[in-house]
CSV table of C-alpha atoms and ligand atoms in Angstrom, one decimal:
chain,number,residue,atom,x,y,z
A,1,MET,CA,-8.7,-23.9,10.9
A,2,GLU,CA,-6.1,-22.4,13.3
A,3,SER,CA,-2.9,-24.3,13.8
A,4,GLY,CA,0.6,-23.7,14.8
A,5,ARG,CA,2.1,-24.6,11.5
A,6,TRP,CA,2.0,-23.0,8.0
A,7,GLU,CA,1.8,-26.4,6.3
A,8,THR,CA,-1.3,-27.6,8.1
A,9,GLY,CA,-4.6,-26.5,6.5
A,10,ILE,CA,-3.0,-24.9,3.4
A,11,ALA,CA,-5.4,-26.0,0.7
A,12,ASN,CA,-3.8,-24.0,-2.1
A,13,PRO,CA,0.0,-23.5,-2.0
A,14,GLN,CA,0.0,-21.4,-5.2
A,15,MET,CA,-2.5,-19.0,-3.7
A,16,LEU,CA,-0.5,-18.9,-0.5
A,17,LYS,CA,2.6,-17.9,-2.6
A,18,THR,CA,0.6,-15.2,-4.3
A,19,GLY,CA,-0.8,-13.9,-1.0
A,20,LEU,CA,2.7,-13.7,0.5
A,21,ILE,CA,4.1,-11.9,-2.6
A,22,VAL,CA,1.2,-9.4,-2.3
A,23,ALA,CA,1.9,-9.0,1.5
A,24,ILE,CA,5.6,-8.4,0.9
A,25,GLY,CA,4.9,-6.0,-2.0
A,26,ILE,CA,2.5,-4.0,0.1
A,27,SER,CA,4.9,-4.0,3.1
A,28,ILE,CA,7.6,-2.5,0.8
A,29,HIS,CA,5.5,0.1,-0.8
A,30,ASN,CA,3.9,1.1,2.5
A,31,PHE,CA,7.2,2.5,3.7
A,32,PRO,CA,7.5,5.2,1.1
A,33,GLU,CA,3.8,5.9,1.6
A,34,GLY,CA,4.6,6.8,5.2
A,35,LEU,CA,7.5,8.9,3.9
A,36,VAL,CA,5.2,10.8,1.5
A,37,VAL,CA,2.8,11.7,4.3
A,38,SER,CA,5.6,13.2,6.4
A,39,ALA,CA,7.2,15.0,3.4
A,40,SER,CA,3.9,16.4,2.1
A,41,TYR,CA,2.9,17.5,5.6
A,42,THR,CA,6.2,19.3,6.1
A,43,HIS,CA,5.7,21.0,2.7
A,44,LEU,CA,2.1,22.1,3.4
A,45,PRO,CA,0.0,20.7,6.3
A,46,LYS,CA,-3.2,20.8,4.1
A,47,LEU,CA,-1.4,18.6,1.5
A,48,GLY,CA,-0.3,16.3,4.3
A,49,PHE,CA,-3.9,15.8,5.4
A,50,LEU,CA,-5.0,15.1,1.8
A,51,VAL,CA,-2.3,12.6,1.2
A,52,ALA,CA,-2.9,10.9,4.6
A,53,THR,CA,-6.7,10.7,3.8
A,54,MET,CA,-6.1,9.2,0.4
A,55,ILE,CA,-3.5,6.7,1.7
A,56,CYS,CA,-5.8,5.8,4.6
A,57,LEU,CA,-8.7,5.0,2.2
A,58,HIS,CA,-6.6,3.1,-0.3
A,59,ASN,CA,-5.2,1.0,2.6
A,60,ILE,CA,-8.7,-0.6,2.9
A,61,PRO,CA,-8.6,-2.4,-0.5
A,62,GLU,CA,-4.9,-3.1,0.1
A,63,GLY,CA,-5.7,-4.9,3.3
A,64,ILE,CA,-8.4,-6.9,1.5
A,65,ALA,CA,-6.0,-7.7,-1.3
A,66,THR,CA,-3.5,-9.0,1.2
A,67,ALA,CA,-5.9,-11.0,3.3
A,68,THR,CA,-8.1,-12.5,0.6
A,69,PRO,CA,-5.5,-14.7,-1.3
A,70,LEU,CA,-4.2,-15.9,2.1
A,71,THR,CA,-7.7,-17.0,3.4
A,72,VAL,CA,-8.5,-18.5,0.0
A,73,ALA,CA,-5.2,-20.5,0.3
A,74,GLY,CA,-6.5,-21.9,3.7
A,75,VAL,CA,-4.6,-19.6,6.1
A,76,SER,CA,-6.7,-18.9,9.2
A,77,LYS,CA,-8.6,-15.6,9.2
A,78,ARG,CA,-6.7,-14.5,12.4
A,79,ARG,CA,-3.3,-15.2,10.8
A,80,ALA,CA,-4.3,-13.5,7.5
A,81,LEU,CA,-5.4,-10.5,9.5
A,82,THR,CA,-2.2,-10.4,11.5
A,83,ILE,CA,-0.2,-10.5,8.2
A,84,ALA,CA,-2.3,-7.7,6.7
A,85,PHE,CA,-1.8,-5.7,9.9
A,86,LEU,CA,2.0,-6.2,10.0
A,87,SER,CA,2.3,-5.3,6.3
A,88,GLY,CA,0.5,-2.1,7.2
A,89,MET,CA,2.8,-1.3,10.0
A,90,THR,CA,5.7,-0.4,7.7
A,91,GLU,CA,3.7,2.7,6.9
A,92,PRO,CA,3.9,4.5,10.3
A,93,ILE,CA,7.6,3.4,10.5
A,94,GLY,CA,8.1,5.1,7.1
A,95,ALA,CA,6.3,8.2,8.4
A,96,LEU,CA,8.5,8.3,11.6
A,97,VAL,CA,11.7,7.8,9.7
A,98,GLY,CA,10.6,10.5,7.2
A,99,SER,CA,9.7,12.9,10.0
A,100,TRP,CA,12.9,12.2,11.9
A,101,PHE,CA,14.9,12.8,8.7
A,102,LEU,CA,13.1,16.0,7.8
A,103,LEU,CA,13.5,17.4,11.3
A,104,THR,CA,17.2,16.5,11.3
A,105,MET,CA,17.7,18.2,8.0
A,106,GLY,CA,15.6,21.2,9.1
A,107,GLY,CA,12.9,20.5,6.5
A,108,SER,CA,14.8,22.2,3.6
A,109,THR,CA,12.9,22.4,0.4
A,110,TYR,CA,15.2,20.3,-1.7
A,111,ILE,CA,15.1,17.4,0.8
A,112,ILE,CA,11.3,17.5,0.9
A,113,GLY,CA,11.3,17.6,-2.9
A,114,MET,CA,13.6,14.7,-3.1
A,115,GLY,CA,11.6,12.7,-0.5
A,116,LEU,CA,8.4,13.3,-2.4
A,117,GLY,CA,10.1,12.4,-5.7
A,118,LEU,CA,11.6,9.3,-4.2
A,119,ALA,CA,8.4,8.1,-2.7
A,120,ALA,CA,6.5,8.8,-6.0
A,121,GLY,CA,9.1,6.8,-7.8
A,122,VAL,CA,8.9,3.8,-5.5
A,123,ILE,CA,5.1,3.8,-5.5
A,124,THR,CA,4.9,4.1,-9.3
A,125,TYR,CA,7.5,1.3,-9.7
A,126,ILE,CA,5.6,-1.1,-7.4
A,127,THR,CA,2.3,-0.2,-9.1
A,128,VAL,CA,3.7,-1.0,-12.6
A,129,ASP,CA,5.9,-3.9,-11.6
A,130,GLU,CA,3.8,-5.6,-8.9
A,131,LEU,CA,0.3,-4.4,-8.3
A,132,ILE,CA,-1.0,-4.2,-11.9
A,133,PRO,CA,0.6,-7.6,-13.0
A,134,VAL,CA,-0.8,-9.3,-9.8
A,135,ALA,CA,-4.2,-7.8,-10.5
A,136,HIS,CA,-4.1,-9.4,-14.0
A,137,GLU,CA,-3.3,-12.8,-12.4
A,138,PHE,CA,-6.5,-12.6,-10.5
A,139,CYS,CA,-8.7,-11.7,-13.5
A,140,THR,CA,-9.8,-13.8,-16.4
A,141,ALA,CA,-9.3,-12.5,-19.9
A,142,SER,CA,-12.9,-11.4,-20.1
A,143,SER,CA,-12.8,-9.4,-16.9
A,144,LYS,CA,-9.4,-7.8,-17.3
A,145,HIS,CA,-10.8,-4.4,-18.1
A,146,TYR,CA,-12.1,-4.1,-14.5
A,147,ILE,CA,-8.5,-3.5,-13.5
A,148,SER,CA,-8.4,-0.3,-15.6
A,149,THR,CA,-11.8,0.6,-14.4
A,150,GLY,CA,-10.5,0.3,-10.8
A,151,LEU,CA,-7.4,2.3,-11.7
A,152,LEU,CA,-9.4,5.1,-13.3
A,153,ALA,CA,-12.0,5.1,-10.4
A,154,GLY,CA,-9.1,5.5,-8.0
A,155,MET,CA,-7.6,8.4,-9.9
A,156,ILE,CA,-11.0,10.2,-10.2
A,157,PHE,CA,-11.6,9.6,-6.5
A,158,GLY,CA,-8.2,11.1,-5.8
A,159,GLN,CA,-8.9,14.2,-7.9
A,160,LEU,CA,-12.3,14.7,-6.2
A,161,LEU,CA,-10.6,14.5,-2.8
A,162,SER,CA,-8.1,17.1,-3.8
A,163,VAL,CA,-10.9,19.4,-4.9
A,164,VAL,CA,-12.7,18.8,-1.5
A,165,PHE,CA,-9.4,19.5,0.4
A,166,ASN,CA,-8.8,22.5,-1.9
A,167,VAL,CA,-5.1,21.5,-2.5
G,201,ZN,ZN1,-0.5,1.6,-0.6
């Protein structure tokens, strides 16, 4: 149901709002994710590859989480895909800004440390403040433990990857 206007074809305005909030939240947190890739690569290339792989893989469910509420709301698949794509584009921008900044500053260790700390802080904040609460909005009371299951599965997966990458 492609159309030139947002209003046309929106079956569920509340779901549209949720989808847009998720898209904005993901756009914001993708920026420090890009930063963390450049900072960790500057610190240790092997760590950079590990972080890039993890971030790459977790972007798949993020893209699904952005596009699904939008298509449920009645947004066309093409437009939902465009929004998910654009929200992902803040990540290479973050990586470029981070690389430029680190190159300008000569990659000194305290700048890398601060960059990694800053990115970790922003990502943790968005996780606690946005992603987990939004996840609870999608789950019924009886299925809410699946959120923690997903969270733990993600952590275990991350740990397995760091063993594989030997970081
Ligand atoms: Zn992310």
